[in-house]
PDB file of C-alpha atoms and ligand atoms in Angstrom:
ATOM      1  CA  UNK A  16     181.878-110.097  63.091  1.00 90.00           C
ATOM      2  CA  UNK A  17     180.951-108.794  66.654  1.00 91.00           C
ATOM      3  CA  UNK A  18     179.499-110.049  69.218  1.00 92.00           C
ATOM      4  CA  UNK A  19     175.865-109.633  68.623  1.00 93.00           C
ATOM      5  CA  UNK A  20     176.609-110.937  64.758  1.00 93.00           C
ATOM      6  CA  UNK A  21     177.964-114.069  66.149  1.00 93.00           C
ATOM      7  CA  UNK A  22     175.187-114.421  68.504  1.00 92.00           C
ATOM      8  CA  UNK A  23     172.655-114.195  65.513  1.00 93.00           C
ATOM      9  CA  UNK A  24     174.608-116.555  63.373  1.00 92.00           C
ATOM     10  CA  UNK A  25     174.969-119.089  65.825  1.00 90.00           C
ATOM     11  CA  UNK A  26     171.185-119.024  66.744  1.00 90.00           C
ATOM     12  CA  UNK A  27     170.588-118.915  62.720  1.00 91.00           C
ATOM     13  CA  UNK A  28     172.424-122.341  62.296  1.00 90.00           C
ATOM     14  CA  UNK A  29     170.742-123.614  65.725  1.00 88.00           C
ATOM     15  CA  UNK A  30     167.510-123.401  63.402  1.00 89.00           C
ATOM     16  CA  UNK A  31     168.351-124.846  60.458  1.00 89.00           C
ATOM     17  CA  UNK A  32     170.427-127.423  62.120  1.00 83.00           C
ATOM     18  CA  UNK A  33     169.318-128.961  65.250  1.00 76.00           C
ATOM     19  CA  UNK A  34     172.937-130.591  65.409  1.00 75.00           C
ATOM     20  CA  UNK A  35     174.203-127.634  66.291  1.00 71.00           C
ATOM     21  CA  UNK A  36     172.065-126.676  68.709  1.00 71.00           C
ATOM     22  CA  UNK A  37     173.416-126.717  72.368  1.00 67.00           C
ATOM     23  CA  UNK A  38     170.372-126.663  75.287  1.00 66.00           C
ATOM     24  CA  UNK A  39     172.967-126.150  78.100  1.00 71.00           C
ATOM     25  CA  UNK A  40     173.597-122.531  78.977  1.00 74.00           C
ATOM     26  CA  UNK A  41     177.076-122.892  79.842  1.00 78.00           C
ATOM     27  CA  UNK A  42     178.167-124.737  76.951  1.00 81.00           C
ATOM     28  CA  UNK A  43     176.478-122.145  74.720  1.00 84.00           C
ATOM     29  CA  UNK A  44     178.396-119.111  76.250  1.00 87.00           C
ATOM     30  CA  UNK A  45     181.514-120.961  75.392  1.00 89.00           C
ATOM     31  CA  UNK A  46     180.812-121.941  71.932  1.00 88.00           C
ATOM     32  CA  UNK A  47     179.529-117.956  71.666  1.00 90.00           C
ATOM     33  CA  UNK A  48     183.247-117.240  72.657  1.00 92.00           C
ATOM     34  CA  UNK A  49     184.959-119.493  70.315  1.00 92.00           C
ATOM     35  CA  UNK A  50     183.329-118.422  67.978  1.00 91.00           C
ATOM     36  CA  UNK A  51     183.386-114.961  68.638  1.00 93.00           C
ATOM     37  CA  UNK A  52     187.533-115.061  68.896  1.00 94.00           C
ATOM     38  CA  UNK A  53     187.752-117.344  65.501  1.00 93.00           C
ATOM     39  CA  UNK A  54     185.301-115.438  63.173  1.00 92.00           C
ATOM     40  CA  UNK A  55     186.716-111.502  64.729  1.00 91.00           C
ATOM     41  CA  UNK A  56     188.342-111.083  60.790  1.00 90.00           C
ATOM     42  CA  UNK A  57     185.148-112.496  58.870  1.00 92.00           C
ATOM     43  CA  UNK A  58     182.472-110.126  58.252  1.00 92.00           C
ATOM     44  CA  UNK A  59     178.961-110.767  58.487  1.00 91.00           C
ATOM     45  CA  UNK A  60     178.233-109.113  54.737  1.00 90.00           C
ATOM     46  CA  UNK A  61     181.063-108.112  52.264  1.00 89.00           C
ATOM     47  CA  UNK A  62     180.860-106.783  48.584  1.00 88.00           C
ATOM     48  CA  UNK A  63     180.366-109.589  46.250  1.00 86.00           C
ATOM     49  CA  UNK A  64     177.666-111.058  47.326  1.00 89.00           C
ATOM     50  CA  UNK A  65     179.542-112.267  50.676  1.00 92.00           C
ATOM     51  CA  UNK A  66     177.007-113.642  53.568  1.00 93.00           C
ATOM     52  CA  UNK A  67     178.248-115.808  56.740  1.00 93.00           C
ATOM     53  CA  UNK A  68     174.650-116.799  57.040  1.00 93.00           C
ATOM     54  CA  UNK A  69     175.015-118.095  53.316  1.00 94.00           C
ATOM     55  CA  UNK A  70     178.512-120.142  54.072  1.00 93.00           C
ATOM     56  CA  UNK A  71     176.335-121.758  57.423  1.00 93.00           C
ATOM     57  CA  UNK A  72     173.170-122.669  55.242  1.00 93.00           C
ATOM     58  CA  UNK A  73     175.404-123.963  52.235  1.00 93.00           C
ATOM     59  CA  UNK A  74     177.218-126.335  54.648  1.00 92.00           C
ATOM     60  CA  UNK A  75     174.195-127.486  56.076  1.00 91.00           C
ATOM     61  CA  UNK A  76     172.483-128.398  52.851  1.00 91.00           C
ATOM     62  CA  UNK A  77     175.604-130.202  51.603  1.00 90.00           C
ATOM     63  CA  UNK A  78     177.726-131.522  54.989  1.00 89.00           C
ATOM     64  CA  UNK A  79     176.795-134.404  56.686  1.00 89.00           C
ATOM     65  CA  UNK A  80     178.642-132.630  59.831  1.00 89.00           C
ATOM     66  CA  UNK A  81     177.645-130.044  62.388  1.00 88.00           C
ATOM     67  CA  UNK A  82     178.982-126.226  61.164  1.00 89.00           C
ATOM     68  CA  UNK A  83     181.888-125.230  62.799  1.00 90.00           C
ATOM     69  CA  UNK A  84     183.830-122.178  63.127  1.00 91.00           C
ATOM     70  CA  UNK A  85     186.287-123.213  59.783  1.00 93.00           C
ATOM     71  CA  UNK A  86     183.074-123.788  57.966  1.00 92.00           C
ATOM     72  CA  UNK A  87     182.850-120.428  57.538  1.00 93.00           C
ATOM     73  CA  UNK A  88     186.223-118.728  57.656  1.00 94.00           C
ATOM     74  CA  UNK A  89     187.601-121.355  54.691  1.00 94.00           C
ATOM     75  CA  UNK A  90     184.557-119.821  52.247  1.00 94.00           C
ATOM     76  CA  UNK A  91     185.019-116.200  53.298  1.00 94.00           C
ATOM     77  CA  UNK A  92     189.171-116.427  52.724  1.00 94.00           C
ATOM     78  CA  UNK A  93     188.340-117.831  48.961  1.00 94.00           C
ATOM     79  CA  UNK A  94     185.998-114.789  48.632  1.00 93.00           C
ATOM     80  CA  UNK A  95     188.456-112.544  49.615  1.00 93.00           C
ATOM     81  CA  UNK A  96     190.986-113.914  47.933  1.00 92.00           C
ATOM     82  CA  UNK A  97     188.493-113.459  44.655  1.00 91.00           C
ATOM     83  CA  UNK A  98     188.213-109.584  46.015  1.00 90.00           C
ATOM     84  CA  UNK A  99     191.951-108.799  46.010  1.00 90.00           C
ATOM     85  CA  UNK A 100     192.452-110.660  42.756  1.00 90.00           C
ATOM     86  CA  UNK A 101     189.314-107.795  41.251  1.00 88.00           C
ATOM     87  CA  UNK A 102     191.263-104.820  43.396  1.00 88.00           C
ATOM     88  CA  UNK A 103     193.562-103.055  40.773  1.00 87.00           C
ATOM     89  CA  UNK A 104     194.551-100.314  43.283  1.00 85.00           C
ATOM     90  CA  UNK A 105     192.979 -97.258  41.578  1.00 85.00           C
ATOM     91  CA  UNK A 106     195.204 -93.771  42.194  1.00 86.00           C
ATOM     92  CA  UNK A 107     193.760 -92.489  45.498  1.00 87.00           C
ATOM     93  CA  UNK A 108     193.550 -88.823  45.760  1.00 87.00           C
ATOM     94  CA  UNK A 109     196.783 -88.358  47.533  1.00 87.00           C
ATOM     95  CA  UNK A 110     199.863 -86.538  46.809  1.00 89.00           C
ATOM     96  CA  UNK A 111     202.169 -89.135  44.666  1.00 87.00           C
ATOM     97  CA  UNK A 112     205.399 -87.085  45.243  1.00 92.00           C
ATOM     98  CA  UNK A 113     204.283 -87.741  49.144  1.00 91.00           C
ATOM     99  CA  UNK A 114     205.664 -91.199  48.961  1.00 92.00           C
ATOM    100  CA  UNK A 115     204.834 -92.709  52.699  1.00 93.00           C
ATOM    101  CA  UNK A 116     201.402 -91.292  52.066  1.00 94.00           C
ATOM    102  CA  UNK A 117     200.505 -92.545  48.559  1.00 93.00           C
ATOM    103  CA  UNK A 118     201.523 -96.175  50.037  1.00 93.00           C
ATOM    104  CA  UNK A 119     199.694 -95.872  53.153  1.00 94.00           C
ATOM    105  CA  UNK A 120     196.697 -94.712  51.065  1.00 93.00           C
ATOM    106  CA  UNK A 121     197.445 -98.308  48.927  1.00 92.00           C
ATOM    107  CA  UNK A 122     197.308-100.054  52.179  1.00 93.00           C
ATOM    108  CA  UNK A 123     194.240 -99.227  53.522  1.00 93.00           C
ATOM    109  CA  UNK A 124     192.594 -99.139  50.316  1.00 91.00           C
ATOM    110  CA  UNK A 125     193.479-102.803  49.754  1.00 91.00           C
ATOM    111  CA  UNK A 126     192.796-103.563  53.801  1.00 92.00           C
ATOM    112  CA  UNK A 127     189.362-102.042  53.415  1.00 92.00           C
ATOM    113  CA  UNK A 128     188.707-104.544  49.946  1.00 90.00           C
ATOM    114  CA  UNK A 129     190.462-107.514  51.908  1.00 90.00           C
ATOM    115  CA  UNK A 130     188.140-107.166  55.554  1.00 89.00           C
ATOM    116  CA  UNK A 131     184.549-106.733  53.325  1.00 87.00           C
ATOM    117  CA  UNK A 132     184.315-103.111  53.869  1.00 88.00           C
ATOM    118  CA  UNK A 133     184.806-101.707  50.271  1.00 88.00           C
ATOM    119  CA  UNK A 134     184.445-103.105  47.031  1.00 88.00           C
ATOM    120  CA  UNK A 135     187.155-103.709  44.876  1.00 87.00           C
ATOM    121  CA  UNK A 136     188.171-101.393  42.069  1.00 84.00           C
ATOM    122  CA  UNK A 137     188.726-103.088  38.611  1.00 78.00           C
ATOM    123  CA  UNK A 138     190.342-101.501  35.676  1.00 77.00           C
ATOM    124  CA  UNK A 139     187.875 -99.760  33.425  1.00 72.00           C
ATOM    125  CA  UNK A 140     187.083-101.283  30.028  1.00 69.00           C
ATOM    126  CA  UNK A 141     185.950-100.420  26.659  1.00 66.00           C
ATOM    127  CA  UNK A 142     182.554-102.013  25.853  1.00 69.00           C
ATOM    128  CA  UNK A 143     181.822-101.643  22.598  1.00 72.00           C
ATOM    129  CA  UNK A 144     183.761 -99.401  20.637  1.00 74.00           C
ATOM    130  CA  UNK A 145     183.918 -95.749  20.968  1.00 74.00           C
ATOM    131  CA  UNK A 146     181.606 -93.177  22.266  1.00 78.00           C
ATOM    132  CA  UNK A 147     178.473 -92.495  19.794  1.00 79.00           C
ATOM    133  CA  UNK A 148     179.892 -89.120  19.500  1.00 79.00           C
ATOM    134  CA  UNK A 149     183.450 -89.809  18.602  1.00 78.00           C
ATOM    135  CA  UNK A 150     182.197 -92.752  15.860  1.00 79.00           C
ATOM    136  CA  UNK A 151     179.689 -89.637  14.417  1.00 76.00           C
ATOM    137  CA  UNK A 152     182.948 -87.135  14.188  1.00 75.00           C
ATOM    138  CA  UNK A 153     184.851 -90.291  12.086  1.00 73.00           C
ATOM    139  CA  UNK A 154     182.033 -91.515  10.264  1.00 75.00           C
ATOM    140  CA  UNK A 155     182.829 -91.578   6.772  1.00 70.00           C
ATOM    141  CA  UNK A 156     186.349 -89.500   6.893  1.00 69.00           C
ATOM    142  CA  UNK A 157     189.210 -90.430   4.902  1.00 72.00           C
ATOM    143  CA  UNK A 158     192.756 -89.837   5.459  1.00 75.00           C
ATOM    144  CA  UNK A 159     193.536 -86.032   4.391  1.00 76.00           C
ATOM    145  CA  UNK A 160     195.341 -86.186   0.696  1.00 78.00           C
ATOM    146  CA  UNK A 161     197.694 -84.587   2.140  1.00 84.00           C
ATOM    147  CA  UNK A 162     198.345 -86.695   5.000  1.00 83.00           C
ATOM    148  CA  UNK A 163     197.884 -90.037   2.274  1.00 79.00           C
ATOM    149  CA  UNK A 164     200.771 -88.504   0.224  1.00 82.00           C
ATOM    150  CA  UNK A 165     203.030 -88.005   3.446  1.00 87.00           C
ATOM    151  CA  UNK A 166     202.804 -91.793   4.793  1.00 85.00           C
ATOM    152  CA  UNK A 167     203.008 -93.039   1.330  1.00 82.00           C
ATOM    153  CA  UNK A 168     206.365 -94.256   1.575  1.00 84.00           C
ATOM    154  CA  UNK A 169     205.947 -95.492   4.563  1.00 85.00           C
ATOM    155  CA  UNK A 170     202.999 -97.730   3.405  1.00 82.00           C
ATOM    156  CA  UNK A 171     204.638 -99.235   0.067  1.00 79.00           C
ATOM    157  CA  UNK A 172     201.817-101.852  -0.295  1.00 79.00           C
ATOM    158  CA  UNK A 173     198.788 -99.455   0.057  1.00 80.00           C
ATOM    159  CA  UNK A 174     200.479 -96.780  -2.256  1.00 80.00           C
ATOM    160  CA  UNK A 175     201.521 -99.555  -4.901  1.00 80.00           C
ATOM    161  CA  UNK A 176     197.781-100.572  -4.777  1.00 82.00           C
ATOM    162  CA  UNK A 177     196.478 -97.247  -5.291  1.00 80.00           C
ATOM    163  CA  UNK A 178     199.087 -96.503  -8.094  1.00 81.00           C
ATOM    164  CA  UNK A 179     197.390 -99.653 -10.055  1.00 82.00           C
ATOM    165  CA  UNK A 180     194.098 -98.664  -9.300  1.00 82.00           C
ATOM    166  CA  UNK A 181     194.848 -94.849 -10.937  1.00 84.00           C
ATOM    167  CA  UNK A 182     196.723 -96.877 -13.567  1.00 85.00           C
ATOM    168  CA  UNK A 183     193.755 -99.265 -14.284  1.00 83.00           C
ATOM    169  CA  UNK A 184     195.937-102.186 -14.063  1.00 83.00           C
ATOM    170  CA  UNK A 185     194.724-105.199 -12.093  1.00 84.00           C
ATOM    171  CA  UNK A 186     194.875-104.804  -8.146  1.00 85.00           C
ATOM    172  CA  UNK A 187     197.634-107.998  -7.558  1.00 87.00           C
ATOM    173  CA  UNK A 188     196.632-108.736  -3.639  1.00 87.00           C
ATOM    174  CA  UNK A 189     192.845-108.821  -4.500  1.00 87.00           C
ATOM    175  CA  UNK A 190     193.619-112.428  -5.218  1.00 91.00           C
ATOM    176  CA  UNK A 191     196.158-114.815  -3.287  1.00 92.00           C
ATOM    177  CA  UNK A 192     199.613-115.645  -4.327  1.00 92.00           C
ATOM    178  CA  UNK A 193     200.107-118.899  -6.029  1.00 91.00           C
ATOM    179  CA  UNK A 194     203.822-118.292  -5.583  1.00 90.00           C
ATOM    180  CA  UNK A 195     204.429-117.219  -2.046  1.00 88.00           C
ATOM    181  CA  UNK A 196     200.959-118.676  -1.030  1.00 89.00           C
ATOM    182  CA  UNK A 197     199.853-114.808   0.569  1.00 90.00           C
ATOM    183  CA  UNK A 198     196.739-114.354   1.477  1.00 91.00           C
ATOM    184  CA  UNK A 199     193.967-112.136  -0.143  1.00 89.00           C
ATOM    185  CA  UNK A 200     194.855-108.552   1.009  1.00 85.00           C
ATOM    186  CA  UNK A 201     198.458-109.179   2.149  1.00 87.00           C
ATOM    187  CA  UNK A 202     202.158-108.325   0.531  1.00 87.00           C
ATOM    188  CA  UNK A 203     203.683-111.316  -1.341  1.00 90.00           C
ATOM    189  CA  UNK A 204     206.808-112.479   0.884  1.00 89.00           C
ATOM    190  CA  UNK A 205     210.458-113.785   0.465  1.00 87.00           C
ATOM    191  CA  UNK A 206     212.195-115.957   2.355  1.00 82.00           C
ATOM    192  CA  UNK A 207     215.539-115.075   3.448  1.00 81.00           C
ATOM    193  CA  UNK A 208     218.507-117.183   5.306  1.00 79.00           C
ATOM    194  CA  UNK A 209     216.880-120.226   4.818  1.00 77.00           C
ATOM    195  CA  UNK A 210     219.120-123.082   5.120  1.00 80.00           C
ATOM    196  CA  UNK A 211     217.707-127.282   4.923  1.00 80.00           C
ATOM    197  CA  UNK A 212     217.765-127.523   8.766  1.00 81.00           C
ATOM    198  CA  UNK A 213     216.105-124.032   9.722  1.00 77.00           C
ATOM    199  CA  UNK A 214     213.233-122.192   7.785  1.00 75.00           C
ATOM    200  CA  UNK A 215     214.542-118.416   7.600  1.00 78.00           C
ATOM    201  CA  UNK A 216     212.695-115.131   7.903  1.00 83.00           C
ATOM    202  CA  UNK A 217     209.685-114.459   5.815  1.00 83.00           C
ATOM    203  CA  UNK A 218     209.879-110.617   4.844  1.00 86.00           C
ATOM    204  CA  UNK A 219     207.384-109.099   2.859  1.00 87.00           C
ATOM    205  CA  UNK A 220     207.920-108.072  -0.795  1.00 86.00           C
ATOM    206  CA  UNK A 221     207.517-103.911  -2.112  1.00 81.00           C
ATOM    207  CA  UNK A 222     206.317-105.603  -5.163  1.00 83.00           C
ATOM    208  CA  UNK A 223     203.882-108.675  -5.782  1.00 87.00           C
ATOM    209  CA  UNK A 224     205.284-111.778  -7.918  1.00 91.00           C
ATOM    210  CA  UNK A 225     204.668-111.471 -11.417  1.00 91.00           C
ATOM    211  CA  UNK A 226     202.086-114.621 -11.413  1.00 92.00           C
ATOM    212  CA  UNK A 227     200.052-113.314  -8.760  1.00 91.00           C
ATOM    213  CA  UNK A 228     199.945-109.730 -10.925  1.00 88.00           C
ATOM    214  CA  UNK A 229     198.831-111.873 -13.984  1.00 90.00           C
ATOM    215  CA  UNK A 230     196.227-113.975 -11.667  1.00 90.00           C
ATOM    216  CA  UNK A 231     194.520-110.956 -11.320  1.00 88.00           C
ATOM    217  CA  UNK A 232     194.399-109.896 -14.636  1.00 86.00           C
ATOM    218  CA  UNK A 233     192.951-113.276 -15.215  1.00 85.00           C
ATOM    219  CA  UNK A 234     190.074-113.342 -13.123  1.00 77.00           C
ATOM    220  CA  UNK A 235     187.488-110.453 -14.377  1.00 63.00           C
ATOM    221  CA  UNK A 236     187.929-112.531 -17.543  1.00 55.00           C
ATOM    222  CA  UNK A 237     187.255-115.848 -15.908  1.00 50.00           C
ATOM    223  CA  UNK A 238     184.391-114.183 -13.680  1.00 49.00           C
ATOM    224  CA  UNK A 239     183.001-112.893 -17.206  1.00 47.00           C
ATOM    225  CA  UNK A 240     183.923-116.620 -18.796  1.00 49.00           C
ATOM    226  CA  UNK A 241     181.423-118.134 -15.875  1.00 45.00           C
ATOM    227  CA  UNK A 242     178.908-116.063 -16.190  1.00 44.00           C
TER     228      UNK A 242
HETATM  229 ZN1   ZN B  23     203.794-113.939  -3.887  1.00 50.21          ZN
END
């Protein structure tokens, strides 16, 4: 804050808070130059919604004491520390093979978030899925045959799911495993190295258990049985 800023906020909490007031001259230039030297690093607006004026009137409403100097510098180091925290230090237009630069360029982008003067620069995020333009081009698109047959041994589940469906037999992982207790829509699972005092490694099956296959034969029948 300079000078004329400290001037403004001192006469700004002489208003609101006759406490703080001071009718002799002298003792008013001095409390001008304490605060002056104490609140040099604090500026008087920052990104974020930062206002000394803010800090004084907060403490008045809520301290029984007169403001002081600390009153202020203790709120704007939390909102500066909330600043750095949002800073992700975005790539600044500088050189990277230029090493000394690309840091100094760091530096003073993260000095300029940390004294007020520039607002911090988060990551970007998605927001909701992808562009309208993208989702249009996908819309609707299945996987190229082609491009099915490739991964197909790489997706033993899916392709043993489609092979039943061509087959007409009953699609096992449309119901869950009364065996291996799988879910709906997941491989039926094996344990493996499991001993009384340690439970293993669950690893996932090529094939679904023979009950769960005949569970799903079942249950058009039993739909049809409840109807
Ligand atoms: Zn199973």
């Amino acid at each position: 804050m300079t000078r004329e800023e400290c001037a403004a906020l001192l006469a700004y909490a002489g208003r609101i808070d006759p406490r703080a007031a001071l009718l002799d001259p002298a003792e008013t230039a001095g409390q001008l130059a304490t605060w002056c030297e104490l609140l040099r690093d604090v500026p008087a607006t920052a990104p974020g919604g930062w206002d000394a004026a803010a800090a004084v009137r907060r403490h008045v409403e809520c301290s029984p004491y007169p403001v002081l100097p600390v009153d202020i510098t203790r709120p704007w180091a939390a909102h500066r520390r909330e600043l750095l925290a949002r800073h992700t230090d975005p790539r600044p237009a500088v050189d990277p093979d230029d090493v000394a630069a690309y840091q100094d360029a760091i530096r003073a982008q993260r000095n300029a978030v940390a004294t007020g003067q520039a607002a911090p620069s988060g990551s970007r995020q998605l927001t909701g899925g992808p562009h309208p333009t993208v989702a249009a081009r996908i819309a609707g698109r299945a996987l190229p045959a082609d491009a099915a047959e490739a991964l197909a041994p790489y997706r033993p589940a899916r392709a043993a799911r489609q092979a039943a469906a061509a087959a007409g037999r009953p699609d096992a992982l449309s119901v869950p495993c009364g065996w291996c207790r799988a879910p709906v829509g997941e491989q039926c699972r094996r344990r493996t190295n499991a001993t009384p005092d340690r439970p293993g490694t669950w690893t996932r099956r090529r094939t679904p258990h023979p009950t769960r296959t005949d569970d799903a034969a079942a249950r058009p029948a039993r739909q049809e049985h409840a109807a």
